[in-house]
Amino acid sequence: MCGIVGYTGGQPAQEIVLESLKKLEYRGYDSSGIAMHEGKLVICKKEGPIANMEAELTESKSTLAIAHTRWATHGAPSDVNAHPHSDEEISIAVVHNGTIDNYLEIRESLEAEGHNFRSDSDSEILPLLISKYYSGNLVEAVNKTLDVIRGIFTIAAIHKDNPDEIVAVRNETPLVIGLGNSENFISSDIYAILKYTQEMIYPEDYQIVRVTSDKVEVLDRDLNLLDYNVETVEKYTEVAEKGGFEHYMLKEIFEQPKALQDSLTELLVESPLERLGLNWKIGSMSIVACGTSYHAGLVGKYVIEQLTAIPVSVSYSSEFRYAAPVQGVGGLLSSRPLVILISQSGETADTLAAARAAKQQGCHTIAICNVPGSRITREVDGVIITKSGQEIGVAATKTFMTQMQALYALAVNLAFNSGSLDHPQTKLWESEIRKIPSKVSQVLNNCESIRDLVPHFVKAKSVFFIGRNINYPLALEGALKLKEISYIHAEGYPAGELKHGPLALLSKDTPVVAIAVQDHTYSKLISNIEEISARKAPVITVAQKGDQLVPKISDHFFELPDIDPVLSPFPVAVFLQLLSYYIAHELGTEIDKPRNLAKSVTVE
Ligand code: AGP
């Protein structure tokens, strides 16, 4: 939440940081701002999307800039609460991502010293503190500020005395330094600066980084210079453009066959379990995640338990860390428990906290993540990288798909390793997994029939999604997608649960989306559809190719490609994503940037 970029080098900085900042808009879009050096510090900041701030800018020759896009925590979205913040004399400008826990007491003591605050933001204490401690050395001033503040943060500061210096530091929120040729960058993620460099430094918490155009220095809290690693990251295709699609979300939905295909190579490699350090008999497993990633985890539970008989519990990250310690088999740590953390961004605060709690309890931790080099990938024992490419739409789509795929591949590998699948069975599973991209493409090719369903939803105040067994998590995901981007209230339910309460809410104005695949729960689901129809609620069913019954008992019907029910979550997910997208489109909502949300949730 909140995105930060900075540049110092030989080129006009404004254009570079603006272009990079736009790639961070997924992190928040309540306001944005930029600070540059034009003999003195010049700051421009504006409420709303980056385009509002950009419209206020004039040409600049500054070769130094820091910029920020905000997701509001302290203080409403407004010009005055936008970053960069500065001291009264505008000698220092600071951008901040995160929250300062003790800002109120610091603010009071600064006010007692005679400072006037202009904003409601916790971040405004930062330039005032840095200015207070500044005596010609910005690194020292930032270091002294760190003695005083508590919280989570990435901070970047510039001073009017030096037109070629950015000082940055992080604690628990992301910061990458990009190395260029006589120019250097700072950023909240690699994607924002990948156009300029693939050489990255990932500073640790509380390491102070001094960036000039020809040098990057990393210092500890005693201001000793530290050695650092430079990592070369893989170049991803530029995603700045929507490639002819109206929204990133739609583009990303259509990119799913490719994302699945690209991830396959990584997932079905030789001996993946060894690479993940999974060389012991696993007695139990916990999957921990938030939001859509949690739903992928629920799907994973079904597949892993079915193939391996290893008991799997799935928890929300925000609950996991406060729950009782993870237990091995028989309640004892006789077998080291495995905890799989799923996070597309790799920086969700709740999931990071859960990863740390798991490690403290002696669990083996594995992350399934879409962002190489992200925080979680650096903290766990093993990493599965999904290769969806950058996802910009706040609603997760292609990353959900590859998370599920990773869990299927893991399940097959674990099953082979434990002997519950023999070699031919394993090969059969792998060949089924390889077919998923083409099944997903078949749903995409049929997108117009999904769009045709929109009129049955646009007037609804509430929509229910139901499924059973492996498609129960898909019902949850369908509801999350719809509420997130269309703002229509939606609930996902196990189909068998409606009669235990929610049936009371159904009427002709409450559409129900039923996922009916022909597994062992099919006949029960058919009964549930009948129960709903009897209450006059319209039923829109997604069912398998060739199903003769479902079209007769449903008001509307979408046919999935021919697929084994156990693989049905993939095409079902595409159906649900497109349905939500087209409904939201019809309602005219901000699909890529839904109100109140941000792509990376770095607060607990
Ligand atoms: C999904 O559409 C969401 N925007 C959200 O629920 C997301 O899945 C969740 O915040 C977890 O994010 P992560 O995968 O980056 O950890």
Coordinates of C-alpha atoms and ligand atoms in Angstrom, one line a residue:
M1 CA 0.0 0.0 0.0
C2 CA 1.4 3.3 -1.2
G3 CA 4.0 3.2 -3.9
I4 CA 7.4 5.0 -3.9
V5 CA 9.8 5.7 -6.7
G6 CA 13.0 7.8 -6.9
Y7 CA 15.6 8.6 -9.5
T8 CA 18.9 10.3 -9.6
G9 CA 21.1 10.4 -12.8
G10 CA 21.8 12.4 -15.8
Q11 CA 18.3 12.6 -17.3
P12 CA 15.3 14.7 -16.6
A13 CA 13.8 12.8 -13.6
Q14 CA 10.2 13.9 -13.8
E15 CA 9.3 11.8 -16.8
I16 CA 11.1 8.7 -15.5
V17 CA 9.5 8.7 -12.1
L18 CA 6.1 9.5 -13.5
E19 CA 6.2 6.6 -15.8
S20 CA 7.4 4.3 -13.0
L21 CA 4.9 5.7 -10.6
K22 CA 2.1 4.8 -12.9
K23 CA 3.1 1.2 -12.6
L24 CA 2.7 1.4 -8.9
E25 CA -0.7 2.9 -9.0
Y26 CA -2.1 -0.6 -8.1
R27 CA -0.6 0.1 -4.6
G28 CA -3.0 3.0 -4.0
Y29 CA -4.6 5.8 -5.9
D30 CA -6.0 8.2 -3.3
S31 CA -3.4 10.9 -4.2
S32 CA 0.0 11.2 -5.7
G33 CA 2.9 13.6 -5.6
I34 CA 6.5 14.3 -6.7
A35 CA 9.4 16.3 -5.3
M36 CA 12.2 17.5 -7.5
H37 CA 15.3 19.6 -7.2
E38 CA 15.4 22.8 -9.3
G39 CA 17.9 24.8 -7.3
K40 CA 15.4 24.4 -4.5
L41 CA 13.0 21.6 -3.7
V42 CA 9.8 21.8 -5.7
I43 CA 6.8 19.7 -4.7
C44 CA 3.6 19.0 -6.6
K45 CA 0.8 16.8 -5.1
K46 CA -2.8 16.2 -5.8
E47 CA -5.7 14.2 -4.6
G48 CA -6.9 11.4 -6.9
P49 CA -5.2 9.4 -9.5
I50 CA -1.7 10.2 -10.8
A51 CA -3.2 11.9 -13.9
N52 CA -4.5 14.7 -11.6
M53 CA -1.0 15.4 -10.4
E54 CA 0.5 15.0 -13.8
A55 CA -1.9 17.7 -15.2
E56 CA -0.4 20.2 -12.7
L57 CA 3.2 19.6 -13.7
T58 CA 5.3 21.9 -15.9
E59 CA 8.5 21.0 -17.7
S60 CA 11.4 20.3 -15.2
K61 CA 15.1 19.9 -15.7
S62 CA 15.6 18.3 -12.3
T63 CA 17.7 15.1 -12.5
L64 CA 16.5 14.1 -9.0
A65 CA 13.0 13.1 -8.0
I66 CA 11.1 11.1 -5.5
A67 CA 7.4 10.3 -6.0
H68 CA 4.5 8.6 -4.2
T69 CA 1.1 7.2 -4.9
R70 CA -1.0 6.9 -1.7
W71 CA -3.5 4.5 -0.1
A72 CA -4.8 6.5 2.8
T73 CA -4.3 5.3 6.3
H74 CA -4.0 8.4 8.5
G75 CA -6.0 11.3 7.1
A76 CA -8.5 11.4 4.3
P77 CA -7.4 11.4 0.6
S78 CA -6.7 15.1 -0.1
D79 CA -4.0 17.4 -1.6
V80 CA -2.7 18.3 1.8
N81 CA -2.4 14.7 3.1
A82 CA -0.7 13.6 -0.2
H83 CA 3.1 12.9 -0.2
P84 CA 5.8 14.1 -0.4
H85 CA 5.7 15.9 3.0
S86 CA 8.2 18.5 3.8
D87 CA 9.5 20.6 6.7
E88 CA 8.3 24.2 7.0
E89 CA 11.3 25.6 5.0
I90 CA 10.9 22.9 2.3
S91 CA 14.5 21.9 2.8
I92 CA 13.6 18.2 3.1
A93 CA 11.0 16.2 1.2
V94 CA 9.9 12.7 2.3
V95 CA 7.8 10.0 0.9
H96 CA 6.6 7.2 3.2
N97 CA 4.9 3.9 2.7
G98 CA 3.6 2.3 5.9
T99 CA 2.4 3.6 9.3
I100 CA 4.3 5.2 12.2
D101 CA 2.8 3.7 15.4
N102 CA 4.0 6.4 17.8
Y103 CA 3.4 9.4 15.5
L104 CA 0.9 11.0 17.9
E105 CA 3.4 11.4 20.8
I106 CA 6.1 12.6 18.3
R107 CA 3.6 15.1 16.8
E108 CA 2.7 16.5 20.2
S109 CA 6.4 17.0 21.2
L110 CA 7.1 18.6 17.8
E111 CA 4.2 20.9 18.3
A112 CA 5.4 21.8 21.8
E113 CA 8.7 22.7 20.1
G114 CA 6.8 25.2 17.9
H115 CA 6.2 23.2 14.7
N116 CA 2.9 23.6 12.8
F117 CA 1.4 20.6 11.1
R118 CA -0.4 21.0 7.8
S119 CA -1.8 17.5 7.3
D120 CA -3.5 14.7 9.3
S121 CA -0.9 12.2 8.0
D122 CA 1.4 10.3 10.4
S123 CA 4.1 10.8 7.7
E124 CA 4.4 14.5 8.3
I125 CA 6.5 14.0 11.4
L126 CA 9.3 12.4 9.2
P127 CA 10.5 15.5 7.4
L128 CA 10.3 17.5 10.6
L129 CA 12.3 15.0 12.5
I130 CA 14.9 14.6 9.7
S131 CA 15.2 18.4 9.5
K132 CA 15.6 18.6 13.3
Y133 CA 18.5 16.1 13.2
Y134 CA 20.1 17.4 10.0
S135 CA 23.5 19.1 10.3
G136 CA 24.8 18.7 6.7
N137 CA 24.5 14.9 6.5
L138 CA 21.2 13.4 5.4
V139 CA 22.2 9.8 6.2
E140 CA 22.9 10.8 9.8
A141 CA 19.7 12.7 10.1
V142 CA 17.6 9.7 8.8
N143 CA 19.5 7.4 11.1
K144 CA 18.7 9.5 14.2
T145 CA 15.1 9.6 13.1
L146 CA 15.1 5.8 13.1
D147 CA 15.9 6.0 16.8
V148 CA 12.7 7.8 17.5
I149 CA 10.1 6.2 15.2
R150 CA 8.3 2.9 15.6
G151 CA 6.2 1.3 12.9
I152 CA 6.5 -0.2 9.5
F153 CA 7.8 1.9 6.8
T154 CA 9.7 2.6 3.6
I155 CA 11.0 6.1 3.7
A156 CA 12.8 8.1 1.0
A157 CA 14.2 11.6 1.6
I158 CA 15.9 14.3 -0.4
H159 CA 17.5 17.5 0.8
K160 CA 17.8 20.9 -1.0
D161 CA 21.6 20.9 -0.2
N162 CA 22.2 17.9 -2.6
P163 CA 20.6 17.6 -6.0
D164 CA 22.1 14.1 -6.4
E165 CA 21.2 12.1 -3.3
I166 CA 18.3 10.0 -2.1
V167 CA 18.4 8.4 1.3
A168 CA 16.0 5.5 1.8
V169 CA 15.3 2.9 4.5
R170 CA 12.8 0.2 5.1
N171 CA 11.2 -1.8 7.9
E172 CA 8.9 -4.5 6.8
T173 CA 7.6 -2.8 3.7
P174 CA 9.3 -3.2 0.3
L175 CA 12.2 -1.3 -1.1
V176 CA 14.4 -2.2 -4.1
I177 CA 17.3 -0.3 -5.5
G178 CA 17.8 -0.4 -9.3
L179 CA 21.3 0.1 -10.7
G180 CA 21.7 1.9 -13.9
N181 CA 24.5 3.4 -15.9
S182 CA 25.3 6.7 -14.2
E183 CA 21.8 6.7 -12.8
N184 CA 20.1 4.8 -10.0
F185 CA 16.6 4.1 -8.9
I186 CA 14.6 3.3 -5.8
S187 CA 11.2 1.7 -6.0
S188 CA 8.5 -0.3 -4.1
D189 CA 8.7 -3.1 -6.6
I190 CA 10.9 -4.3 -9.5
Y191 CA 8.3 -3.9 -12.2
A192 CA 8.2 -0.1 -11.9
I193 CA 11.8 0.2 -12.9
L194 CA 12.4 -2.9 -15.0
K195 CA 12.2 -0.8 -18.1
Y196 CA 15.4 0.9 -17.0
T197 CA 17.4 -1.9 -15.2
Q198 CA 17.4 -5.5 -14.3
E199 CA 20.1 -5.2 -11.7
M200 CA 18.5 -4.9 -8.3
I201 CA 19.6 -4.6 -4.7
Y202 CA 17.2 -5.7 -1.9
P203 CA 18.2 -3.9 1.3
E204 CA 17.3 -5.5 4.6
D205 CA 15.2 -3.8 7.3
Y206 CA 16.9 -0.9 8.9
Q207 CA 19.8 -0.8 6.4
I208 CA 20.2 2.8 5.3
V209 CA 20.7 3.2 1.6
R210 CA 22.4 6.3 0.1
V211 CA 21.7 6.5 -3.7
T212 CA 23.5 9.0 -6.0
S213 CA 23.8 8.8 -9.7
D214 CA 27.1 6.9 -9.7
K215 CA 27.0 5.1 -6.4
V216 CA 24.8 3.1 -4.0
E217 CA 25.9 2.8 -0.4
V218 CA 24.3 0.5 2.1
L219 CA 25.0 1.2 5.7
D220 CA 24.1 -0.4 9.0
R221 CA 22.8 1.6 12.0
D222 CA 26.3 2.4 13.1
L223 CA 26.8 3.9 9.6
N224 CA 29.4 1.3 8.6
L225 CA 29.4 0.5 4.9
L226 CA 28.0 -3.0 4.1
D227 CA 28.6 -5.3 1.2
Y228 CA 25.5 -6.1 -0.8
N229 CA 24.4 -8.5 -3.5
V230 CA 23.2 -7.3 -6.9
E231 CA 20.6 -9.7 -8.3
T232 CA 19.7 -9.8 -12.0
V233 CA 16.0 -10.2 -12.4
E234 CA 14.3 -11.7 -15.4
K235 CA 12.9 -9.2 -17.8
Y236 CA 9.1 -9.4 -18.1
T237 CA 7.2 -8.2 -21.0
E238 CA 6.2 -4.6 -20.4
V239 CA 2.6 -4.5 -19.1
A240 CA 2.2 -0.7 -19.2
E241 CA -0.3 -1.0 -22.0
K242 CA -3.6 -2.6 -21.9
G243 CA -3.0 -4.2 -25.3
G244 CA -6.3 -3.2 -26.8
F245 CA -8.3 -4.3 -23.7
E246 CA -10.5 -1.8 -22.0
H247 CA -9.2 -2.8 -18.5
Y248 CA -6.1 -4.5 -17.1
M249 CA -8.5 -7.0 -15.4
L250 CA -9.9 -8.1 -18.8
K251 CA -6.4 -8.3 -20.3
E252 CA -5.2 -10.4 -17.4
I253 CA -8.2 -12.7 -17.6
F254 CA -7.3 -13.3 -21.3
E255 CA -3.6 -13.8 -20.4
Q256 CA -4.5 -16.8 -18.3
P257 CA -3.6 -19.6 -20.8
K258 CA -0.2 -18.0 -21.2
A259 CA 0.3 -17.6 -17.5
L260 CA -0.6 -21.2 -16.9
Q261 CA 1.7 -22.3 -19.8
D262 CA 4.6 -20.2 -18.6
S263 CA 4.3 -21.5 -15.0
L264 CA 4.1 -25.1 -16.0
T265 CA 7.8 -25.3 -16.9
E266 CA 8.7 -24.2 -13.4
L267 CA 6.2 -26.5 -11.7
L268 CA 6.8 -29.8 -13.4
V269 CA 10.6 -29.8 -13.1
E270 CA 12.6 -32.7 -12.0
S271 CA 12.8 -33.2 -8.2
P272 CA 10.8 -30.2 -7.2
L273 CA 10.4 -31.5 -3.7
E274 CA 14.2 -31.5 -3.1
R275 CA 14.4 -28.0 -4.3
L276 CA 11.8 -27.0 -1.8
G277 CA 13.6 -28.9 1.0
L278 CA 10.6 -31.3 1.3
N279 CA 12.7 -34.5 1.8
W280 CA 10.9 -35.9 4.8
K281 CA 7.6 -37.7 5.4
I282 CA 5.1 -34.9 5.8
G283 CA 2.5 -35.6 8.5
S284 CA 0.4 -32.5 8.3
M285 CA 0.2 -29.3 6.4
S286 CA -1.3 -25.9 6.9
I287 CA -2.0 -23.5 4.0
V288 CA -2.2 -19.8 5.0
A289 CA -3.2 -16.9 2.8
C290 CA -5.7 -14.0 2.4
G291 CA -8.5 -13.2 0.0
T292 CA -8.2 -14.8 -3.4
S293 CA -5.0 -16.6 -2.4
Y294 CA -6.9 -18.2 0.5
H295 CA -9.5 -19.5 -2.0
A296 CA -6.7 -21.1 -4.0
G297 CA -5.5 -22.6 -0.8
L298 CA -8.9 -24.1 -0.2
V299 CA -8.9 -25.7 -3.6
G300 CA -5.3 -27.0 -2.9
K301 CA -6.6 -28.7 0.3
Y302 CA -9.1 -30.8 -1.7
V303 CA -6.5 -31.9 -4.2
I304 CA -3.7 -32.6 -1.7
E305 CA -5.9 -34.5 0.6
Q306 CA -7.4 -36.5 -2.2
L307 CA -4.0 -37.4 -3.8
T308 CA -1.8 -37.8 -0.7
A309 CA -4.1 -38.3 2.3
I310 CA -1.9 -35.7 4.2
P311 CA -4.4 -33.7 6.3
V312 CA -4.4 -30.1 5.3
S313 CA -5.8 -27.2 7.3
V314 CA -6.4 -23.8 5.6
S315 CA -6.3 -20.6 7.5
Y316 CA -6.7 -16.9 6.9
S317 CA -3.3 -15.3 7.6
S318 CA -4.8 -12.8 9.9
E319 CA -6.1 -15.6 12.1
F320 CA -3.3 -18.1 11.8
R321 CA -0.8 -16.1 13.8
Y322 CA -3.1 -15.9 16.8
A323 CA -4.2 -19.5 16.7
A324 CA -2.8 -22.3 18.7
P325 CA 0.7 -23.5 17.6
V326 CA 0.8 -25.7 14.5
Q327 CA 0.8 -29.4 15.6
G328 CA 2.6 -32.2 14.0
V329 CA 1.1 -35.7 13.8
G330 CA -0.6 -36.7 16.9
G331 CA -0.4 -33.3 18.4
L332 CA 3.4 -33.7 18.8
L333 CA 6.2 -32.4 16.5
S334 CA 7.0 -36.0 15.7
S335 CA 7.0 -34.9 12.0
R336 CA 8.0 -31.3 11.2
P337 CA 4.8 -29.5 10.1
L338 CA 4.7 -27.8 6.8
V339 CA 3.2 -24.4 6.3
I340 CA 2.5 -23.2 2.7
L341 CA 2.0 -19.5 2.5
I342 CA 0.3 -18.2 -0.7
S343 CA 0.7 -14.6 -1.7
Q344 CA 0.8 -13.3 -5.2
S345 CA 2.4 -10.0 -4.2
G346 CA 4.7 -11.6 -1.5
E347 CA 4.2 -8.6 0.7
T348 CA 0.8 -9.0 2.3
A349 CA 1.5 -8.0 5.9
D350 CA -0.9 -10.6 7.4
T351 CA 0.7 -13.4 5.4
L352 CA 4.3 -12.2 6.3
A353 CA 3.3 -12.2 10.0
A354 CA 1.9 -15.7 9.6
A355 CA 5.1 -16.8 7.9
R356 CA 7.2 -15.5 10.8
A357 CA 4.9 -17.1 13.4
A358 CA 5.2 -20.5 11.5
K359 CA 9.0 -20.2 11.5
Q360 CA 9.1 -19.4 15.2
Q361 CA 7.2 -22.6 15.8
G362 CA 9.8 -24.6 13.9
C363 CA 7.6 -25.3 10.8
H364 CA 9.1 -25.7 7.4
T365 CA 7.7 -22.8 5.3
I366 CA 7.1 -22.6 1.6
A367 CA 5.8 -19.6 -0.3
I368 CA 3.8 -19.7 -3.5
C369 CA 4.4 -16.3 -4.9
N370 CA 4.2 -14.4 -8.2
V371 CA 6.8 -11.7 -7.5
P372 CA 10.4 -12.9 -7.5
G373 CA 12.6 -11.2 -4.8
S374 CA 9.5 -10.1 -2.8
R375 CA 9.6 -10.1 0.9
I376 CA 8.0 -13.5 1.5
T377 CA 10.3 -15.2 -0.9
R378 CA 13.2 -14.0 1.3
E379 CA 11.8 -15.2 4.5
V380 CA 10.7 -18.8 3.8
D381 CA 12.5 -22.1 3.4
G382 CA 11.4 -22.8 -0.1
V383 CA 9.7 -20.9 -2.9
I384 CA 7.4 -21.8 -5.8
I385 CA 7.4 -18.9 -8.2
T386 CA 4.3 -18.7 -10.4
K387 CA 4.9 -17.0 -13.7
S388 CA 1.8 -15.0 -14.3
G389 CA 3.7 -11.8 -15.1
Q390 CA 2.7 -8.6 -13.3
E391 CA -0.9 -8.4 -12.3
I392 CA -2.1 -4.8 -12.2
G393 CA -5.9 -5.1 -11.8
V394 CA -6.7 -5.0 -8.1
A395 CA -8.9 -8.1 -8.5
A396 CA -6.6 -11.1 -8.7
T397 CA -7.3 -13.3 -11.7
K398 CA -4.3 -14.9 -13.5
T399 CA -2.4 -15.2 -10.2
F400 CA -5.3 -17.2 -8.7
M401 CA -5.1 -19.5 -11.6
T402 CA -1.4 -20.2 -11.4
Q403 CA -1.6 -20.5 -7.6
M404 CA -4.1 -23.4 -8.0
Q405 CA -1.9 -24.9 -10.7
A406 CA 1.1 -24.8 -8.4
L407 CA -0.9 -26.6 -5.7
Y408 CA -2.0 -29.3 -8.1
A409 CA 1.6 -29.8 -9.2
L410 CA 2.7 -29.9 -5.6
A411 CA 0.0 -32.5 -4.8
V412 CA 1.1 -34.7 -7.7
N413 CA 4.7 -34.5 -6.6
L414 CA 3.9 -35.3 -3.0
A415 CA 1.7 -38.2 -4.0
F416 CA 4.4 -39.7 -6.2
N417 CA 7.0 -39.2 -3.5
S418 CA 4.8 -40.9 -0.9
G419 CA 3.9 -43.7 -3.2
S420 CA 0.2 -42.9 -3.4
L421 CA 0.6 -42.3 -7.1
D422 CA 2.7 -44.6 -9.2
H423 CA 4.8 -43.5 -12.2
P424 CA 2.1 -44.0 -14.9
Q425 CA -0.6 -42.3 -12.7
T426 CA 1.8 -39.4 -12.1
K427 CA 2.4 -39.0 -15.8
L428 CA -1.4 -39.1 -16.4
W429 CA -1.9 -36.3 -13.9
E430 CA 0.9 -34.2 -15.4
S431 CA -0.6 -34.6 -18.8
E432 CA -4.0 -33.5 -17.5
I433 CA -2.4 -30.5 -15.8
R434 CA -0.9 -29.6 -19.2
K435 CA -4.3 -29.5 -20.8
I436 CA -5.6 -26.8 -18.4
P437 CA -4.4 -23.8 -20.6
S438 CA -6.5 -25.1 -23.5
K439 CA -9.6 -25.6 -21.4
V440 CA -9.2 -22.1 -20.1
S441 CA -8.9 -20.8 -23.7
Q442 CA -12.2 -22.5 -24.6
V443 CA -14.1 -20.6 -21.9
L444 CA -12.4 -17.3 -23.1
N445 CA -13.6 -18.1 -26.6
N446 CA -17.1 -18.3 -25.4
C447 CA -17.0 -15.0 -23.5
E448 CA -19.9 -13.6 -25.4
S449 CA -22.3 -16.1 -23.9
I450 CA -21.1 -15.0 -20.4
R451 CA -21.7 -11.4 -21.3
D452 CA -25.3 -12.3 -22.3
L453 CA -26.0 -13.3 -18.7
V454 CA -25.4 -9.8 -17.4
P455 CA -29.0 -8.5 -17.5
H456 CA -29.9 -11.1 -14.9
F457 CA -27.6 -9.5 -12.4
V458 CA -27.4 -5.8 -12.8
K459 CA -30.5 -5.0 -10.8
A460 CA -29.7 -7.5 -8.0
K461 CA -29.0 -6.2 -4.5
S462 CA -27.5 -9.5 -3.6
V463 CA -26.1 -12.5 -5.4
F464 CA -25.4 -16.0 -4.0
F465 CA -22.7 -18.3 -5.4
I466 CA -22.9 -22.0 -4.4
G467 CA -20.7 -25.0 -5.0
R468 CA -19.8 -28.3 -3.4
N469 CA -16.5 -30.0 -2.7
I470 CA -13.7 -28.6 -4.8
N471 CA -16.0 -26.0 -6.3
Y472 CA -17.1 -24.6 -2.9
P473 CA -13.9 -22.4 -2.8
L474 CA -14.9 -21.3 -6.3
A475 CA -18.2 -20.1 -5.0
L476 CA -16.3 -18.0 -2.4
E477 CA -14.1 -16.6 -5.1
G478 CA -17.0 -15.8 -7.4
A479 CA -18.6 -13.8 -4.7
L480 CA -15.4 -12.0 -3.8
K481 CA -14.8 -11.0 -7.4
L482 CA -18.3 -9.7 -7.8
K483 CA -18.4 -7.6 -4.7
E484 CA -14.9 -6.3 -5.2
I485 CA -15.5 -4.9 -8.6
S486 CA -19.2 -4.4 -9.0
Y487 CA -20.1 -3.4 -5.4
I488 CA -23.1 -5.8 -5.5
H489 CA -23.4 -7.7 -2.2
A490 CA -22.5 -11.3 -2.8
E491 CA -22.0 -14.4 -0.7
G492 CA -20.3 -17.7 -1.5
Y493 CA -21.8 -20.8 0.2
P494 CA -21.3 -24.5 0.3
A495 CA -24.5 -25.5 -1.6
G496 CA -25.7 -27.7 1.3
E497 CA -25.6 -24.8 3.7
L498 CA -28.2 -22.5 2.1
K499 CA -31.0 -24.4 3.8
H500 CA -29.4 -23.7 7.2
G501 CA -30.2 -20.0 7.0
P502 CA -29.5 -18.0 3.9
L503 CA -32.5 -19.6 2.0
A504 CA -34.5 -17.0 4.0
L505 CA -32.9 -14.3 1.9
L506 CA -33.8 -15.7 -1.5
S507 CA -36.5 -14.2 -3.7
K508 CA -36.9 -13.5 -7.4
D509 CA -34.5 -10.6 -7.1
T510 CA -31.7 -12.7 -5.7
P511 CA -29.9 -14.6 -8.5
V512 CA -28.0 -17.7 -7.5
V513 CA -25.0 -18.9 -9.4
A514 CA -24.6 -22.6 -9.0
I515 CA -21.5 -24.6 -9.9
A516 CA -22.6 -28.1 -10.9
V517 CA -19.9 -30.5 -11.9
Q518 CA -20.4 -34.3 -12.2
D519 CA -18.5 -35.5 -9.2
H520 CA -19.8 -37.5 -6.3
T521 CA -21.7 -34.4 -5.0
Y522 CA -23.6 -33.8 -8.2
S523 CA -27.0 -35.3 -7.2
K524 CA -27.0 -33.3 -4.0
L525 CA -26.3 -30.1 -5.8
I526 CA -29.2 -30.8 -8.2
S527 CA -31.5 -31.0 -5.2
N528 CA -30.1 -27.7 -3.9
I529 CA -30.9 -26.1 -7.3
E530 CA -34.5 -27.4 -7.0
E531 CA -34.8 -26.0 -3.5
I532 CA -33.7 -22.6 -4.8
S533 CA -36.0 -22.6 -7.8
A534 CA -38.9 -23.5 -5.5
R535 CA -38.2 -20.1 -3.7
K536 CA -38.4 -18.4 -7.1
A537 CA -34.8 -17.2 -7.1
P538 CA -33.3 -17.3 -10.6
V539 CA -30.6 -20.0 -11.0
I540 CA -27.7 -19.5 -13.3
T541 CA -25.8 -22.7 -13.5
V542 CA -22.3 -23.5 -14.8
A543 CA -22.1 -27.2 -15.6
Q544 CA -20.1 -29.7 -17.6
K545 CA -20.4 -30.3 -21.3
G546 CA -23.1 -32.7 -22.1
D547 CA -25.1 -32.3 -18.9
Q548 CA -28.7 -33.0 -19.8
L549 CA -30.3 -32.2 -16.5
V550 CA -29.0 -28.9 -15.5
P551 CA -30.4 -26.9 -18.5
K552 CA -33.8 -28.2 -17.6
I553 CA -33.8 -27.1 -14.0
S554 CA -31.9 -23.8 -14.4
D555 CA -33.1 -20.5 -15.6
H556 CA -29.8 -19.9 -17.5
F557 CA -26.9 -22.1 -18.2
F558 CA -23.2 -21.9 -19.2
E559 CA -21.5 -25.0 -20.5
L560 CA -17.9 -25.7 -19.5
P561 CA -15.5 -27.5 -21.8
D562 CA -15.2 -31.2 -21.4
I563 CA -13.0 -31.7 -18.3
D564 CA -12.5 -34.0 -15.4
P565 CA -14.4 -32.5 -12.4
V566 CA -11.2 -32.4 -10.3
L567 CA -9.8 -29.9 -12.9
S568 CA -13.0 -27.9 -13.2
P569 CA -12.0 -25.0 -10.8
F570 CA -9.9 -23.7 -13.7
P571 CA -12.6 -23.1 -16.3
V572 CA -15.1 -22.3 -13.6
A573 CA -12.8 -19.5 -12.3
V574 CA -12.7 -18.0 -15.8
F575 CA -16.5 -18.1 -16.1
L576 CA -16.8 -16.3 -12.7
Q577 CA -14.1 -13.7 -13.4
L578 CA -15.7 -12.8 -16.8
L579 CA -19.2 -12.7 -15.3
S580 CA -18.1 -10.3 -12.6
Y581 CA -16.2 -8.2 -15.1
Y582 CA -19.1 -7.8 -17.5
I583 CA -21.5 -7.0 -14.7
A584 CA -19.1 -4.4 -13.3
H585 CA -18.6 -3.0 -16.8
E586 CA -22.3 -2.6 -17.3
L587 CA -22.6 -0.8 -13.9
G588 CA -19.7 1.5 -14.8
T589 CA -17.5 0.9 -11.8
E590 CA -13.7 1.5 -11.6
I591 CA -12.9 -2.1 -12.4
D592 CA -9.1 -1.9 -12.2
K593 CA -9.1 0.2 -9.1
P594 CA -12.1 -0.6 -7.0
R595 CA -13.0 1.9 -4.2
N596 CA -11.2 1.6 -0.9
L597 CA -8.9 -1.2 -2.1
A598 CA -5.3 -1.6 -3.1
K599 CA -3.4 -4.4 -4.7
S600 CA -0.8 -4.9 -2.0
V601 CA -2.1 -4.9 1.6
T602 CA 0.9 -4.0 3.7
V603 CA -1.0 -3.2 6.9
E604 CA -2.4 -5.7 9.3
Ligands
AGP1 C1 -8.4 -10.4 -4.7 O1 -9.1 -10.1 -5.8 C2 -8.0 -9.4 -3.8 N1 -7.7 -8.1 -4.3 C3 -7.3 -9.8 -2.5 O2 -8.3 -10.5 -1.8 C4 -6.0 -10.5 -2.5 O3 -6.1 -11.8 -3.0 C5 -5.4 -10.6 -1.1 O4 -5.2 -9.2 -0.6 C6 -4.2 -11.3 -1.0 O5 -3.1 -10.8 -1.7 P1 -1.8 -11.5 -1.9 O6 -2.1 -12.7 -2.7 O7 -0.9 -10.5 -2.7 O8 -1.2 -11.9 -0.6

